[in-house]
Structure formats: C-alpha cells, structure tokens
Coordinates of C-alpha atoms in Angstrom, one line a residue:
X231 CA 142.4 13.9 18.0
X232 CA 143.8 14.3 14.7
X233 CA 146.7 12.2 15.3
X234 CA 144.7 9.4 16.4
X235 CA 142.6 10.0 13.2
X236 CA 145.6 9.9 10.9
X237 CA 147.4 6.9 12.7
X238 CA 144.2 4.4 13.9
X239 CA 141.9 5.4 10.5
X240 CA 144.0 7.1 8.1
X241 CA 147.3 5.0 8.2
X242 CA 145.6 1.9 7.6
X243 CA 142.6 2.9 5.5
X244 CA 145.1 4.3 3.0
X245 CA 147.7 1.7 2.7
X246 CA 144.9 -0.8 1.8
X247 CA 143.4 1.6 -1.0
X248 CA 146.8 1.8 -2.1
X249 CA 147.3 -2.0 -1.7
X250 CA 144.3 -2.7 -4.0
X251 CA 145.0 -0.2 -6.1
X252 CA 148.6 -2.0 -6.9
X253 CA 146.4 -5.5 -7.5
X254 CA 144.1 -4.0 -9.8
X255 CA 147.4 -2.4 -11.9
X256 CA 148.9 -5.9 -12.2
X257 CA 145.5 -7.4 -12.9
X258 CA 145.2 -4.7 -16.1
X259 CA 148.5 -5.0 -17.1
X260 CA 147.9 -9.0 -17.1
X261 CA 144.9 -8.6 -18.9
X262 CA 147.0 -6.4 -21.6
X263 CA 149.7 -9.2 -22.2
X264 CA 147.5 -12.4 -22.9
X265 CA 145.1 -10.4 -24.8
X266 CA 147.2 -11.0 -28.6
X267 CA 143.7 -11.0 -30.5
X268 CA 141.6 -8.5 -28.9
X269 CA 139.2 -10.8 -27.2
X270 CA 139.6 -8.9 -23.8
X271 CA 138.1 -5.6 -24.9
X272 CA 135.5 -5.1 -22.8
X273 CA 137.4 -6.3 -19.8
X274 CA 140.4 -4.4 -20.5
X275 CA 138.1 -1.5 -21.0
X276 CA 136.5 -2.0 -17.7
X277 CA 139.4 -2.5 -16.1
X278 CA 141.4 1.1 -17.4
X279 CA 137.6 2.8 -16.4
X280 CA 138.0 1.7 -13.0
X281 CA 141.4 2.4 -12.4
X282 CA 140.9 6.1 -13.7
X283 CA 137.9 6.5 -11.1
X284 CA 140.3 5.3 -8.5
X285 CA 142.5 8.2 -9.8
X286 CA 139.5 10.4 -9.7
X287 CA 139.3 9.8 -6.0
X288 CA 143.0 9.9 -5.1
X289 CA 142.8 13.4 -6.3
X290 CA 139.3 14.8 -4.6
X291 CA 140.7 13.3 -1.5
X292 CA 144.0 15.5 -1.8
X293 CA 142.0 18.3 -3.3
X294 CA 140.1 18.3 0.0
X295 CA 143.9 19.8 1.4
X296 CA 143.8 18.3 4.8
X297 CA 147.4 18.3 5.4
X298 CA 147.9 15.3 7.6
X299 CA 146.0 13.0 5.1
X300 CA 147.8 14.5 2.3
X301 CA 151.3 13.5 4.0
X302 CA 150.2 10.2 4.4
X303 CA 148.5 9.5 1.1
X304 CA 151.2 11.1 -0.8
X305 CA 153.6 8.7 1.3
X306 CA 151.6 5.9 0.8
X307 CA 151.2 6.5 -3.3
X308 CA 155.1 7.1 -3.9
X309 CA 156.6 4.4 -1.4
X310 CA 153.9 1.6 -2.3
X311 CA 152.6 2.1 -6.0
X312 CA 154.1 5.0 -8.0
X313 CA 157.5 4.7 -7.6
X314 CA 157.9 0.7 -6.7
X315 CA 155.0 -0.3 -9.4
X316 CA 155.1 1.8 -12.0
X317 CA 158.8 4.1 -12.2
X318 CA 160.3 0.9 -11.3
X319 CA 159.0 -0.8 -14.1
X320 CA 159.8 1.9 -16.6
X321 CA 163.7 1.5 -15.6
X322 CA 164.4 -2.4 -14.5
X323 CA 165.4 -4.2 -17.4
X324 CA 163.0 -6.5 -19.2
X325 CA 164.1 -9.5 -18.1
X326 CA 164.3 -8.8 -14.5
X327 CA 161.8 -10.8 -12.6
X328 CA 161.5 -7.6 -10.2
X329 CA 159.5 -5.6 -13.0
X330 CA 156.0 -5.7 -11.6
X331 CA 154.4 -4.1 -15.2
X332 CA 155.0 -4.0 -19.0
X333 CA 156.9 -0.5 -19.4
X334 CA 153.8 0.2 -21.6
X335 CA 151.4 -0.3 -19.6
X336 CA 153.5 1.8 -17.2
X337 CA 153.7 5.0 -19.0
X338 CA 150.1 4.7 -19.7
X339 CA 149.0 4.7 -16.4
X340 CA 151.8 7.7 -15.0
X341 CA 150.1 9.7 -18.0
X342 CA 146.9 9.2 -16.5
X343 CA 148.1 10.4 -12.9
X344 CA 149.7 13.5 -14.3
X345 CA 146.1 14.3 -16.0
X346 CA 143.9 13.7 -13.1
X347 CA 145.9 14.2 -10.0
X348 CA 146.7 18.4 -9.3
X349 CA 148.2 17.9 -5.8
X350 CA 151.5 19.7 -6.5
X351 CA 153.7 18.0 -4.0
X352 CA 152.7 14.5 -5.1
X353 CA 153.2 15.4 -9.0
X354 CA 156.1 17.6 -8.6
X355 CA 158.0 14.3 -6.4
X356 CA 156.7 12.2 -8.8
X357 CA 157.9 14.0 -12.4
X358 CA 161.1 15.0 -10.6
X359 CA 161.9 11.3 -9.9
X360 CA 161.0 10.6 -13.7
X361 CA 162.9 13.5 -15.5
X362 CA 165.8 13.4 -13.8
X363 CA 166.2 9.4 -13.9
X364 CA 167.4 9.2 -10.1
X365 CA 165.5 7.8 -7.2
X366 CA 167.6 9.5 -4.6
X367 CA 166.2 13.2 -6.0
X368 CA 164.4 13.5 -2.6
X369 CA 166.8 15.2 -0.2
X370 CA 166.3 16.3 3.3
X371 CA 166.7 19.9 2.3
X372 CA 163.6 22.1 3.7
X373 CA 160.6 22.8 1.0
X374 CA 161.2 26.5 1.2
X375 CA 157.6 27.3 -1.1
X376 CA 155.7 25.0 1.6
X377 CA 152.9 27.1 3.6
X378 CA 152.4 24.3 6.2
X379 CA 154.6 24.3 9.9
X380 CA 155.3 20.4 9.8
X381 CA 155.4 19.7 6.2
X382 CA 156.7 16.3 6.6
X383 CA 159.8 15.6 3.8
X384 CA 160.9 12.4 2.8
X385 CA 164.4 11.3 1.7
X386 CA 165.0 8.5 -0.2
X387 CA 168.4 6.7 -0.9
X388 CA 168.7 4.5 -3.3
X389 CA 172.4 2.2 -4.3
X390 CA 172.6 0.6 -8.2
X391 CA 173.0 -2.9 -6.6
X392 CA 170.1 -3.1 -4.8
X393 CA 166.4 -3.1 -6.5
X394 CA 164.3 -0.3 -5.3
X395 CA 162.3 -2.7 -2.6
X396 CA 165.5 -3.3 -0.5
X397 CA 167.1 -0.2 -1.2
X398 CA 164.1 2.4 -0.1
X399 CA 164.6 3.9 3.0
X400 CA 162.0 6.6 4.1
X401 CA 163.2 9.4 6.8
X402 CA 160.8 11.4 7.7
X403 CA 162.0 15.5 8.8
X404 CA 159.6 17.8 10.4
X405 CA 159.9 21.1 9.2
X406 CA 159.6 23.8 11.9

C-alpha cells in the first residue's frame, strides 16, 4: 500500500509542487531585475511571502518524518530546484544563458531554506554541496548515522564540460 502511495500519489504530487515552486522562483527573481525604481514593492513583497510559506510547508511535510515521502521530496527538491535552480546559479558564470537566477536572488532564497527547513538529510546534502564547491560530494558510501533499513542514497556525478542538466545522473542504493 505504501508503495502505491509513494509512486501513484506521492511521486507525482511532489514533482509538481516542486515544478511550481521552480516557476514562482524565476517569477521573483524576474520581478527583482526589471524592478530598477522600486515600483514592484508590493509585488516583490508578495511574491518573497509566498515563497517562504511554500518553505513553511516543505518543512511540516518533512517534519511529519514519514520516511518514504521524505526520500522522495528530498529527491525531488535537490535534483529539480535546489541544486539545478538555485546552486547552479550561484556557480555558472554570468553570462551563461544556462543560469536560471541572479546569484543574488540565489543566496537569498538558500538562506531562507537553511532557516526554515530542519530535515537533516536534505540540509546536510544541500550545505555539503555548497561548502565544498563540488556537485559530485554525494557518494554511494552507506549513511552510517541513518536509523532507517532502506535509507535510499543518491550519487551524483557531475563532469566540468557538461552543465549540471546533462551531467546529473541519479543512482539510487538501498541500504540494508
């Protein structure tokens, strides 16, 4: 039962949050770069409020520690917004065409994830891809501090020619 919660309801329920969660991010970050006198405010404003309230939820619905939604929401959140939309954007060059965000908008909106989201696994991927300035940090080594039988690891591999669309690869590896 579970699995055909997480594959026929989870799987795509999440990767559409995710989805419009991505559009909204571009929409701010639009809204940021044509607004050179302030006339935006308000929608600016209304735009930052809602995307923090989609943070909000991101986290109660990890906080709620159901492991098989966790796996995929934290799958869906690094391989589709975190590390595509916004790490990506911090590290392409500014004239690459593949930068999705202003790097400023960027690190405004990771600060706001490490605030509001507490899921350890998702913030501990996500800071170690930032600190150490590598996308290939994930390895296929087991999580030895995990509590959970089939804590689901992923590996990605990333090459310096390739940008990170093409490049990702996700293997999954059940832990036993």
């Amino acid at each position: 039962m579970l699995h055909y919660i997480r594959d026929k309801t989870a799987v795509p329920y999440f990767s559409n949050l995710v989805w419009f969660i991505g559009s909204h991010v571009i929409e701010l970050d639009k809204c940021v770069q044509t607004d050179e006198e302030h006339k935006n405010r308000g929608k600016l404003s209304d735009l930052v409020a809602e995307h923090l309230d989609h943070l909000h939820y991101l986290n109660d619905i990890l906080i709620i520690n159901c492991e098989f939604l966790n796996d995929v929401l934290t799958d869906h959140l690094l391989n589709r917004l975190f590390l595509p939309l916004y790490v990506y954007s911090l590290v392409s060059p500014e004239t690459s065409e593949e930068r999705k965000i202003n790097p400023q908008v960027s690190l405004y909106l990771l600060s706001q994830v490490f605030l509001i989201i507490h899921y350890q696994p998702l913030v501990n991927a996500l800071a170690d891809v930032i600190l150490n300035g590598d996308l290939s940090v994930f390895s296929c080594q087991p999580d030895v501090h995990s509590t959970h039988k089939n804590t689901v690891l992923y590996m990605y591999t990333h090459t310096q020619h390739m940008h990170l669309e093409k490049s990702r690869m996700c293997t999954r590896f059940y832990v036993m």
